[in-house]
Amino acid sequence: MKQSIVHIAIVVKDYDEAIDFYVNKLKFELVEDTYQSEQDKRWVVVSPPGSNGVTLLLARASKPEQNDFVGNQTGGRVFLFLNTDDFWRDYKRMVSEGIKFIREPKEQDYGTVAVFEDLYGNLWDLLQLKPNHPLSFRAS
């Protein structure tokens, strides 16, 4: 058997402001933005540059009870982990874009990490894993 996680849905207030944040500030790629008339919603998918793994599905809150989870999908825990091949390049660029870091960079046994907030307050780790870590980026 072979399976994989393809998308992770993240609840957002507005498609266009979420696209603006992920594409223009985080420098993600807009993979798809398709209107689905039967449900009156859009299928919006973004992905980190050069990624060939899981993508984010930007899902607009469509019910009042979903609005409560925008920005707090995991009860205040780090939600997503953005691995990079150059921590300091991306950290400096993100700071210059006005992205708020709530935990400053720190060296850990597994690599360099800092915690930032997305446009709604969901917490992310920006990290560069050490070369011997099984999930680190390696030169091809």
Short mmCIF file of N, CA, C and O in Angstrom, two decimals:
data_model
loop_
_atom_site.label_atom_id
_atom_site.label_comp_id
_atom_site.label_asym_id
_atom_site.label_seq_id
_atom_site.Cartn_x
_atom_site.Cartn_y
_atom_site.Cartn_z
N MET A 1 0.85 -1.18 0.00
CA MET A 1 0.00 0.00 0.00
C MET A 1 0.89 1.24 0.00
O MET A 1 1.92 1.27 0.66
N LYS A 2 0.46 2.25 -0.76
CA LYS A 2 1.17 3.53 -0.78
C LYS A 2 0.14 4.64 -0.66
O LYS A 2 -0.83 4.67 -1.42
N GLN A 3 0.36 5.54 0.29
CA GLN A 3 -0.55 6.66 0.51
C GLN A 3 0.28 7.91 0.78
O GLN A 3 1.45 7.82 1.14
N SER A 4 -0.36 9.06 0.61
CA SER A 4 0.31 10.32 0.96
C SER A 4 -0.75 11.36 1.28
O SER A 4 -1.88 11.28 0.81
N ILE A 5 -0.36 12.32 2.10
CA ILE A 5 -1.21 13.47 2.37
C ILE A 5 -0.94 14.48 1.27
O ILE A 5 0.22 14.84 1.01
N VAL A 6 -1.99 14.93 0.61
CA VAL A 6 -1.84 15.81 -0.54
C VAL A 6 -2.03 17.27 -0.15
O VAL A 6 -1.22 18.12 -0.51
N HIS A 7 -3.10 17.56 0.60
CA HIS A 7 -3.41 18.93 0.99
C HIS A 7 -3.66 19.00 2.50
O HIS A 7 -4.16 18.03 3.08
N ILE A 8 -3.36 20.13 3.07
CA ILE A 8 -3.80 20.46 4.43
C ILE A 8 -4.63 21.72 4.30
O ILE A 8 -4.17 22.73 3.73
N ALA A 9 -5.87 21.67 4.78
CA ALA A 9 -6.75 22.82 4.70
C ALA A 9 -6.45 23.77 5.86
O ALA A 9 -6.31 23.34 7.00
N ILE A 10 -6.37 25.04 5.54
CA ILE A 10 -6.20 26.07 6.55
C ILE A 10 -7.36 27.05 6.36
O ILE A 10 -7.59 27.54 5.26
N VAL A 11 -8.10 27.26 7.43
CA VAL A 11 -9.29 28.11 7.36
C VAL A 11 -8.86 29.57 7.36
O VAL A 11 -8.07 30.00 8.20
N VAL A 12 -9.37 30.32 6.37
CA VAL A 12 -9.01 31.73 6.19
C VAL A 12 -10.28 32.58 6.15
O VAL A 12 -11.37 32.08 5.89
N LYS A 13 -10.12 33.88 6.41
CA LYS A 13 -11.26 34.80 6.36
C LYS A 13 -11.63 35.16 4.93
O LYS A 13 -12.80 35.32 4.60
N ASP A 14 -10.61 35.34 4.10
CA ASP A 14 -10.82 35.84 2.75
C ASP A 14 -9.78 35.22 1.81
O ASP A 14 -8.59 35.21 2.14
N TYR A 15 -10.23 34.74 0.68
CA TYR A 15 -9.31 34.11 -0.27
C TYR A 15 -8.21 35.07 -0.72
O TYR A 15 -7.02 34.72 -0.70
N ASP A 16 -8.60 36.26 -1.16
CA ASP A 16 -7.62 37.16 -1.77
C ASP A 16 -6.59 37.67 -0.78
O ASP A 16 -5.41 37.77 -1.11
N GLU A 17 -6.99 37.98 0.47
CA GLU A 17 -6.00 38.43 1.44
C GLU A 17 -5.07 37.27 1.83
O GLU A 17 -3.88 37.49 2.07
N ALA A 18 -5.59 36.06 1.86
CA ALA A 18 -4.75 34.90 2.16
C ALA A 18 -3.77 34.63 1.02
O ALA A 18 -2.58 34.38 1.26
N ILE A 19 -4.25 34.72 -0.22
CA ILE A 19 -3.35 34.55 -1.37
C ILE A 19 -2.25 35.62 -1.32
O ILE A 19 -1.07 35.31 -1.52
N ASP A 20 -2.63 36.85 -1.05
CA ASP A 20 -1.64 37.93 -0.97
C ASP A 20 -0.56 37.61 0.05
O ASP A 20 0.63 37.78 -0.21
N PHE A 21 -0.96 37.14 1.23
CA PHE A 21 0.03 36.82 2.27
C PHE A 21 0.94 35.67 1.83
O PHE A 21 2.16 35.79 1.88
N TYR A 22 0.35 34.57 1.43
CA TYR A 22 1.15 33.39 1.12
C TYR A 22 2.01 33.57 -0.13
O TYR A 22 3.16 33.12 -0.16
N VAL A 23 1.49 34.25 -1.14
CA VAL A 23 2.24 34.41 -2.38
C VAL A 23 3.22 35.58 -2.29
O VAL A 23 4.38 35.44 -2.67
N ASN A 24 2.78 36.72 -1.78
CA ASN A 24 3.64 37.91 -1.80
C ASN A 24 4.55 38.04 -0.59
O ASN A 24 5.63 38.63 -0.70
N LYS A 25 4.16 37.53 0.56
CA LYS A 25 5.01 37.65 1.74
C LYS A 25 5.83 36.38 2.00
O LYS A 25 7.02 36.45 2.26
N LEU A 26 5.18 35.21 1.94
CA LEU A 26 5.92 33.97 2.16
C LEU A 26 6.58 33.45 0.89
O LEU A 26 7.40 32.54 0.95
N LYS A 27 6.19 34.02 -0.27
CA LYS A 27 6.76 33.65 -1.57
C LYS A 27 6.35 32.24 -2.00
O LYS A 27 7.07 31.58 -2.74
N PHE A 28 5.19 31.78 -1.54
CA PHE A 28 4.64 30.52 -2.00
C PHE A 28 4.17 30.69 -3.45
O PHE A 28 3.96 31.81 -3.93
N GLU A 29 3.96 29.59 -4.12
CA GLU A 29 3.43 29.60 -5.48
C GLU A 29 1.93 29.33 -5.43
O GLU A 29 1.47 28.49 -4.65
N LEU A 30 1.19 30.06 -6.25
CA LEU A 30 -0.23 29.80 -6.39
C LEU A 30 -0.38 28.64 -7.37
O LEU A 30 -0.11 28.79 -8.55
N VAL A 31 -0.78 27.49 -6.86
CA VAL A 31 -0.89 26.27 -7.66
C VAL A 31 -2.21 26.25 -8.41
O VAL A 31 -2.27 25.88 -9.59
N GLU A 32 -3.29 26.64 -7.73
CA GLU A 32 -4.61 26.61 -8.35
C GLU A 32 -5.53 27.60 -7.66
O GLU A 32 -5.47 27.79 -6.45
N ASP A 33 -6.39 28.21 -8.44
CA ASP A 33 -7.44 29.10 -7.94
C ASP A 33 -8.63 28.93 -8.89
O ASP A 33 -8.70 29.58 -9.92
N THR A 34 -9.53 28.03 -8.52
CA THR A 34 -10.65 27.68 -9.38
C THR A 34 -11.96 27.91 -8.65
O THR A 34 -12.13 27.44 -7.52
N TYR A 35 -12.87 28.60 -9.31
CA TYR A 35 -14.20 28.83 -8.74
C TYR A 35 -15.05 27.58 -8.93
O TYR A 35 -15.09 27.00 -10.01
N GLN A 36 -15.73 27.17 -7.85
CA GLN A 36 -16.63 26.02 -7.89
C GLN A 36 -18.05 26.53 -7.70
O GLN A 36 -18.49 26.77 -6.57
N SER A 37 -18.76 26.72 -8.81
CA SER A 37 -20.07 27.37 -8.77
C SER A 37 -21.11 26.57 -7.98
O SER A 37 -21.95 27.16 -7.30
N GLU A 38 -21.04 25.25 -8.04
CA GLU A 38 -22.04 24.44 -7.34
C GLU A 38 -22.00 24.63 -5.83
O GLU A 38 -22.99 24.43 -5.14
N GLN A 39 -20.85 25.02 -5.30
CA GLN A 39 -20.72 25.26 -3.85
C GLN A 39 -20.45 26.73 -3.54
O GLN A 39 -20.26 27.08 -2.37
N ASP A 40 -20.38 27.56 -4.56
CA ASP A 40 -20.07 28.98 -4.42
C ASP A 40 -18.83 29.19 -3.55
O ASP A 40 -18.84 29.92 -2.56
N LYS A 41 -17.76 28.52 -3.93
CA LYS A 41 -16.48 28.67 -3.23
C LYS A 41 -15.36 28.52 -4.23
O LYS A 41 -15.58 28.15 -5.39
N ARG A 42 -14.16 28.83 -3.78
CA ARG A 42 -12.98 28.67 -4.62
C ARG A 42 -12.11 27.55 -4.07
O ARG A 42 -12.07 27.31 -2.87
N TRP A 43 -11.44 26.87 -4.96
CA TRP A 43 -10.45 25.84 -4.62
C TRP A 43 -9.11 26.52 -4.82
O TRP A 43 -8.65 26.72 -5.94
N VAL A 44 -8.49 26.95 -3.69
CA VAL A 44 -7.26 27.72 -3.75
C VAL A 44 -6.15 26.91 -3.08
O VAL A 44 -6.25 26.57 -1.90
N VAL A 45 -5.11 26.62 -3.86
CA VAL A 45 -4.01 25.79 -3.39
C VAL A 45 -2.71 26.56 -3.56
O VAL A 45 -2.45 27.12 -4.64
N VAL A 46 -1.90 26.60 -2.50
CA VAL A 46 -0.58 27.23 -2.54
C VAL A 46 0.47 26.24 -2.06
O VAL A 46 0.16 25.28 -1.35
N SER A 47 1.71 26.51 -2.45
CA SER A 47 2.80 25.60 -2.11
C SER A 47 4.10 26.39 -1.97
O SER A 47 4.33 27.34 -2.73
N PRO A 48 4.97 26.00 -1.04
CA PRO A 48 6.28 26.65 -0.94
C PRO A 48 7.06 26.48 -2.25
O PRO A 48 6.86 25.48 -2.95
N PRO A 49 7.93 27.41 -2.57
CA PRO A 49 8.71 27.30 -3.81
C PRO A 49 9.58 26.05 -3.82
O PRO A 49 10.22 25.73 -2.82
N GLY A 50 9.54 25.34 -4.93
CA GLY A 50 10.36 24.14 -5.07
C GLY A 50 9.84 22.92 -4.34
O GLY A 50 10.47 21.87 -4.37
N SER A 51 8.70 23.03 -3.71
CA SER A 51 8.15 21.91 -2.95
C SER A 51 7.47 20.91 -3.89
O SER A 51 6.85 21.29 -4.87
N ASN A 52 7.59 19.66 -3.55
CA ASN A 52 6.88 18.63 -4.30
C ASN A 52 6.09 17.73 -3.35
O ASN A 52 5.79 16.60 -3.65
N GLY A 53 5.75 18.29 -2.20
CA GLY A 53 5.04 17.52 -1.19
C GLY A 53 3.66 18.07 -0.94
O GLY A 53 2.94 18.46 -1.86
N VAL A 54 3.30 18.14 0.30
CA VAL A 54 1.99 18.59 0.74
C VAL A 54 1.78 20.04 0.33
O VAL A 54 2.69 20.86 0.39
N THR A 55 0.54 20.38 -0.06
CA THR A 55 0.18 21.75 -0.37
C THR A 55 -0.84 22.25 0.64
O THR A 55 -1.45 21.45 1.37
N LEU A 56 -1.02 23.57 0.69
CA LEU A 56 -2.04 24.16 1.56
C LEU A 56 -3.27 24.49 0.74
O LEU A 56 -3.17 25.14 -0.31
N LEU A 57 -4.41 24.07 1.23
CA LEU A 57 -5.69 24.44 0.65
C LEU A 57 -6.23 25.59 1.49
O LEU A 57 -6.49 25.42 2.68
N LEU A 58 -6.36 26.77 0.89
CA LEU A 58 -6.89 27.93 1.61
C LEU A 58 -8.40 27.85 1.55
O LEU A 58 -9.01 28.05 0.50
N ALA A 59 -9.01 27.51 2.67
CA ALA A 59 -10.45 27.25 2.74
C ALA A 59 -11.13 28.39 3.50
O ALA A 59 -10.94 28.54 4.70
N ARG A 60 -11.91 29.19 2.78
CA ARG A 60 -12.61 30.30 3.43
C ARG A 60 -13.66 29.78 4.39
O ARG A 60 -14.41 28.85 4.08
N ALA A 61 -13.69 30.35 5.59
CA ALA A 61 -14.72 29.98 6.57
C ALA A 61 -16.09 30.24 5.94
O ALA A 61 -16.35 31.33 5.45
N SER A 62 -16.94 29.23 5.95
CA SER A 62 -18.25 29.36 5.30
C SER A 62 -19.41 29.29 6.27
O SER A 62 -20.56 29.44 5.87
N LYS A 63 -19.11 29.06 7.55
CA LYS A 63 -20.14 29.00 8.59
C LYS A 63 -19.64 29.81 9.78
O LYS A 63 -18.44 29.88 10.03
N PRO A 64 -20.57 30.39 10.55
CA PRO A 64 -20.14 31.19 11.72
C PRO A 64 -19.22 30.43 12.67
O PRO A 64 -18.24 31.00 13.17
N GLU A 65 -19.48 29.16 12.91
CA GLU A 65 -18.63 28.40 13.84
C GLU A 65 -17.22 28.18 13.30
O GLU A 65 -16.28 27.98 14.06
N GLN A 66 -17.05 28.24 11.99
CA GLN A 66 -15.70 28.10 11.41
C GLN A 66 -14.87 29.36 11.64
O GLN A 66 -13.65 29.28 11.74
N ASN A 67 -15.52 30.50 11.73
CA ASN A 67 -14.80 31.76 11.96
C ASN A 67 -14.00 31.72 13.25
O ASN A 67 -12.94 32.34 13.36
N ASP A 68 -14.49 30.99 14.25
CA ASP A 68 -13.79 30.90 15.54
C ASP A 68 -12.43 30.21 15.42
O ASP A 68 -11.58 30.35 16.30
N PHE A 69 -12.22 29.45 14.34
CA PHE A 69 -10.98 28.70 14.19
C PHE A 69 -9.97 29.37 13.27
O PHE A 69 -8.84 28.91 13.16
N VAL A 70 -10.37 30.46 12.63
CA VAL A 70 -9.42 31.20 11.81
C VAL A 70 -8.33 31.73 12.72
O VAL A 70 -8.60 32.44 13.68
N GLY A 71 -7.10 31.34 12.45
CA GLY A 71 -5.96 31.79 13.24
C GLY A 71 -5.71 30.99 14.51
O GLY A 71 -4.76 31.26 15.23
N ASN A 72 -6.53 30.00 14.77
CA ASN A 72 -6.36 29.20 15.99
C ASN A 72 -6.75 27.74 15.72
O ASN A 72 -7.48 27.15 16.49
N GLN A 73 -6.23 27.22 14.65
CA GLN A 73 -6.63 25.87 14.25
C GLN A 73 -6.09 24.78 15.18
O GLN A 73 -6.61 23.68 15.19
N THR A 74 -5.07 25.10 15.95
CA THR A 74 -4.48 24.08 16.82
C THR A 74 -4.42 24.52 18.28
O THR A 74 -3.58 24.06 19.04
N GLY A 75 -5.30 25.44 18.66
CA GLY A 75 -5.36 25.85 20.05
C GLY A 75 -4.12 26.55 20.55
O GLY A 75 -3.78 26.47 21.73
N GLY A 76 -3.41 27.25 19.68
CA GLY A 76 -2.23 28.01 20.10
C GLY A 76 -0.91 27.28 19.96
O GLY A 76 0.13 27.84 20.28
N ARG A 77 -0.94 26.05 19.49
CA ARG A 77 0.32 25.31 19.25
C ARG A 77 0.84 25.64 17.86
O ARG A 77 0.10 26.07 16.99
N VAL A 78 2.13 25.39 17.63
CA VAL A 78 2.67 25.52 16.28
C VAL A 78 1.89 24.56 15.39
O VAL A 78 1.67 23.40 15.74
N PHE A 79 1.44 25.08 14.26
CA PHE A 79 0.56 24.34 13.36
C PHE A 79 1.32 23.74 12.19
O PHE A 79 1.16 22.57 11.85
N LEU A 80 2.15 24.53 11.55
CA LEU A 80 2.84 24.08 10.34
C LEU A 80 4.33 24.35 10.48
O LEU A 80 4.75 25.23 11.22
N PHE A 81 5.11 23.59 9.72
CA PHE A 81 6.56 23.63 9.82
C PHE A 81 7.13 23.87 8.42
O PHE A 81 7.01 23.01 7.55
N LEU A 82 7.71 25.04 8.22
CA LEU A 82 8.26 25.41 6.92
C LEU A 82 9.77 25.19 6.94
O LEU A 82 10.51 25.95 7.57
N ASN A 83 10.19 24.15 6.27
CA ASN A 83 11.61 23.80 6.19
C ASN A 83 12.24 24.57 5.03
O ASN A 83 11.64 24.70 3.97
N THR A 84 13.43 25.09 5.25
CA THR A 84 14.13 25.87 4.23
C THR A 84 15.56 25.38 4.06
O THR A 84 16.13 24.77 4.97
N ASP A 85 16.12 25.67 2.89
CA ASP A 85 17.52 25.33 2.66
C ASP A 85 18.46 26.45 3.10
O ASP A 85 19.67 26.30 3.08
N ASP A 86 17.90 27.62 3.50
CA ASP A 86 18.72 28.74 3.97
C ASP A 86 17.92 29.55 4.99
O ASP A 86 17.19 30.47 4.63
N PHE A 87 18.05 29.18 6.25
CA PHE A 87 17.26 29.80 7.32
C PHE A 87 17.43 31.31 7.34
O PHE A 87 16.45 32.06 7.36
N TRP A 88 18.67 31.78 7.37
CA TRP A 88 18.91 33.21 7.57
C TRP A 88 18.45 34.03 6.38
O TRP A 88 17.94 35.15 6.57
N ARG A 89 18.57 33.54 5.16
CA ARG A 89 18.03 34.25 4.00
C ARG A 89 16.53 34.46 4.16
O ARG A 89 16.02 35.57 4.02
N ASP A 90 15.82 33.38 4.48
CA ASP A 90 14.37 33.46 4.58
C ASP A 90 13.92 34.24 5.81
O ASP A 90 12.95 35.01 5.74
N TYR A 91 14.60 34.06 6.91
CA TYR A 91 14.25 34.81 8.13
C TYR A 91 14.37 36.32 7.87
O TYR A 91 13.44 37.07 8.17
N LYS A 92 15.49 36.76 7.31
CA LYS A 92 15.69 38.19 7.06
C LYS A 92 14.65 38.72 6.07
O LYS A 92 14.13 39.82 6.25
N ARG A 93 14.36 37.97 5.02
CA ARG A 93 13.36 38.40 4.04
C ARG A 93 11.99 38.51 4.68
O ARG A 93 11.26 39.47 4.47
N MET A 94 11.63 37.52 5.50
CA MET A 94 10.32 37.53 6.15
C MET A 94 10.20 38.71 7.12
O MET A 94 9.15 39.37 7.17
N VAL A 95 11.23 38.98 7.88
CA VAL A 95 11.22 40.14 8.78
C VAL A 95 11.04 41.42 7.97
O VAL A 95 10.26 42.29 8.34
N SER A 96 11.74 41.52 6.85
CA SER A 96 11.61 42.72 6.01
C SER A 96 10.22 42.85 5.41
O SER A 96 9.79 43.95 5.08
N GLU A 97 9.49 41.75 5.28
CA GLU A 97 8.11 41.76 4.78
C GLU A 97 7.10 42.07 5.89
O GLU A 97 5.91 42.13 5.65
N GLY A 98 7.60 42.22 7.12
CA GLY A 98 6.71 42.54 8.23
C GLY A 98 6.08 41.34 8.90
O GLY A 98 5.15 41.48 9.70
N ILE A 99 6.59 40.16 8.61
CA ILE A 99 6.06 38.96 9.26
C ILE A 99 6.53 38.96 10.71
O ILE A 99 7.71 39.20 11.00
N LYS A 100 5.59 38.70 11.61
CA LYS A 100 5.88 38.78 13.04
C LYS A 100 6.43 37.45 13.56
O LYS A 100 5.77 36.42 13.46
N PHE A 101 7.62 37.52 14.13
CA PHE A 101 8.22 36.35 14.79
C PHE A 101 7.97 36.48 16.28
O PHE A 101 8.25 37.52 16.88
N ILE A 102 7.41 35.44 16.86
CA ILE A 102 7.12 35.49 18.29
C ILE A 102 8.15 34.73 19.12
O ILE A 102 8.17 34.87 20.34
N ARG A 103 8.98 33.94 18.47
CA ARG A 103 10.15 33.32 19.12
C ARG A 103 11.33 33.53 18.19
O ARG A 103 11.30 33.17 17.02
N GLU A 104 12.36 34.13 18.74
CA GLU A 104 13.55 34.45 17.96
C GLU A 104 14.30 33.19 17.55
O GLU A 104 14.12 32.12 18.16
N PRO A 105 15.16 33.29 16.54
CA PRO A 105 15.93 32.13 16.09
C PRO A 105 16.74 31.50 17.21
O PRO A 105 17.28 32.19 18.07
N LYS A 106 16.77 30.18 17.16
CA LYS A 106 17.49 29.42 18.18
C LYS A 106 18.08 28.17 17.54
O LYS A 106 17.44 27.53 16.70
N GLU A 107 19.29 27.83 17.97
CA GLU A 107 19.92 26.60 17.52
C GLU A 107 19.43 25.45 18.41
O GLU A 107 19.49 25.56 19.64
N GLN A 108 18.94 24.40 17.79
CA GLN A 108 18.49 23.21 18.49
C GLN A 108 19.31 22.02 17.99
O GLN A 108 20.05 22.14 17.02
N ASP A 109 19.16 20.87 18.65
CA ASP A 109 19.87 19.67 18.21
C ASP A 109 19.56 19.31 16.76
O ASP A 109 20.40 18.80 16.04
N TYR A 110 18.34 19.59 16.31
CA TYR A 110 17.89 19.21 14.98
C TYR A 110 18.12 20.29 13.92
O TYR A 110 18.01 20.04 12.73
N GLY A 111 18.40 21.55 14.36
CA GLY A 111 18.64 22.61 13.39
C GLY A 111 18.33 23.98 13.96
O GLY A 111 18.24 24.17 15.17
N THR A 112 18.13 24.96 13.08
CA THR A 112 17.83 26.33 13.47
C THR A 112 16.33 26.55 13.30
O THR A 112 15.76 26.17 12.27
N VAL A 113 15.70 27.22 14.30
CA VAL A 113 14.24 27.37 14.27
C VAL A 113 13.83 28.71 14.88
O VAL A 113 14.50 29.23 15.77
N ALA A 114 12.75 29.26 14.35
CA ALA A 114 12.09 30.44 14.92
C ALA A 114 10.60 30.27 14.64
O ALA A 114 10.20 29.63 13.67
N VAL A 115 9.77 30.87 15.49
CA VAL A 115 8.31 30.74 15.35
C VAL A 115 7.74 32.06 14.86
O VAL A 115 8.02 33.12 15.43
N PHE A 116 6.92 31.98 13.81
CA PHE A 116 6.26 33.17 13.28
C PHE A 116 4.76 32.95 13.18
O PHE A 116 4.27 31.82 13.25
N GLU A 117 4.04 34.06 13.03
CA GLU A 117 2.60 34.03 12.86
C GLU A 117 2.24 34.29 11.41
O GLU A 117 2.86 35.14 10.76
N ASP A 118 1.21 33.59 10.92
CA ASP A 118 0.69 33.94 9.61
C ASP A 118 -0.24 35.13 9.75
O ASP A 118 -0.37 35.71 10.83
N LEU A 119 -0.92 35.51 8.70
CA LEU A 119 -1.74 36.73 8.74
C LEU A 119 -2.88 36.65 9.72
O LEU A 119 -3.40 37.69 10.15
N TYR A 120 -3.28 35.46 10.14
CA TYR A 120 -4.40 35.32 11.08
C TYR A 120 -3.95 34.95 12.49
O TYR A 120 -4.75 34.90 13.40
N GLY A 121 -2.67 34.62 12.67
CA GLY A 121 -2.17 34.27 13.99
C GLY A 121 -1.83 32.81 14.18
O GLY A 121 -1.38 32.43 15.26
N ASN A 122 -2.04 31.96 13.16
CA ASN A 122 -1.58 30.58 13.26
C ASN A 122 -0.07 30.58 13.42
O ASN A 122 0.62 31.38 12.79
N LEU A 123 0.44 29.69 14.24
CA LEU A 123 1.87 29.63 14.50
C LEU A 123 2.56 28.64 13.57
O LEU A 123 2.05 27.54 13.34
N TRP A 124 3.70 29.05 13.06
CA TRP A 124 4.53 28.25 12.16
C TRP A 124 5.95 28.20 12.72
O TRP A 124 6.43 29.18 13.30
N ASP A 125 6.65 27.11 12.48
CA ASP A 125 8.09 27.06 12.66
C ASP A 125 8.74 27.32 11.31
O ASP A 125 8.36 26.70 10.30
N LEU A 126 9.68 28.24 11.28
CA LEU A 126 10.60 28.34 10.16
C LEU A 126 11.83 27.59 10.61
O LEU A 126 12.38 27.89 11.68
N LEU A 127 12.26 26.59 9.86
CA LEU A 127 13.40 25.81 10.32
C LEU A 127 14.29 25.36 9.18
O LEU A 127 13.85 25.21 8.04
N GLN A 128 15.54 25.23 9.53
CA GLN A 128 16.51 24.59 8.65
C GLN A 128 17.09 23.43 9.43
O GLN A 128 17.76 23.62 10.45
N LEU A 129 16.79 22.24 8.96
CA LEU A 129 17.24 21.04 9.64
C LEU A 129 18.72 20.80 9.36
O LEU A 129 19.22 21.15 8.29
N LYS A 130 19.39 20.20 10.32
CA LYS A 130 20.81 19.88 10.14
C LYS A 130 20.96 18.82 9.04
O LYS A 130 20.05 18.02 8.81
N PRO A 131 22.11 18.83 8.37
CA PRO A 131 22.30 17.93 7.22
C PRO A 131 22.07 16.44 7.52
O PRO A 131 21.66 15.71 6.65
N ASN A 132 22.31 16.02 8.76
CA ASN A 132 22.13 14.60 9.08
C ASN A 132 20.69 14.24 9.44
O ASN A 132 20.38 13.09 9.68
N HIS A 133 19.81 15.23 9.47
CA HIS A 133 18.39 14.96 9.78
C HIS A 133 17.74 14.30 8.57
O HIS A 133 17.98 14.70 7.44
N PRO A 134 16.90 13.29 8.79
CA PRO A 134 16.29 12.56 7.66
C PRO A 134 15.43 13.43 6.74
O PRO A 134 15.23 13.08 5.58
N LEU A 135 14.92 14.56 7.22
CA LEU A 135 14.06 15.41 6.39
C LEU A 135 14.78 16.65 5.86
O LEU A 135 14.14 17.51 5.26
N SER A 136 16.09 16.74 6.08
CA SER A 136 16.80 17.94 5.63
C SER A 136 16.94 17.92 4.11
O SER A 136 16.84 16.88 3.47
N PHE A 137 17.16 19.11 3.55
CA PHE A 137 17.39 19.23 2.11
C PHE A 137 18.83 18.81 1.84
O PHE A 137 19.74 19.19 2.54
N ARG A 138 19.01 18.05 0.80
CA ARG A 138 20.35 17.61 0.42
C ARG A 138 20.61 18.04 -1.01
O ARG A 138 19.70 18.09 -1.83
N ALA A 139 21.86 18.31 -1.29
CA ALA A 139 22.23 18.63 -2.67
C ALA A 139 22.02 17.40 -3.55
O ALA A 139 22.33 16.28 -3.14
N SER A 140 21.47 17.62 -4.71
CA SER A 140 21.21 16.48 -5.62
C SER A 140 22.43 16.10 -6.40
O SER A 140 23.22 16.86 -6.76
#
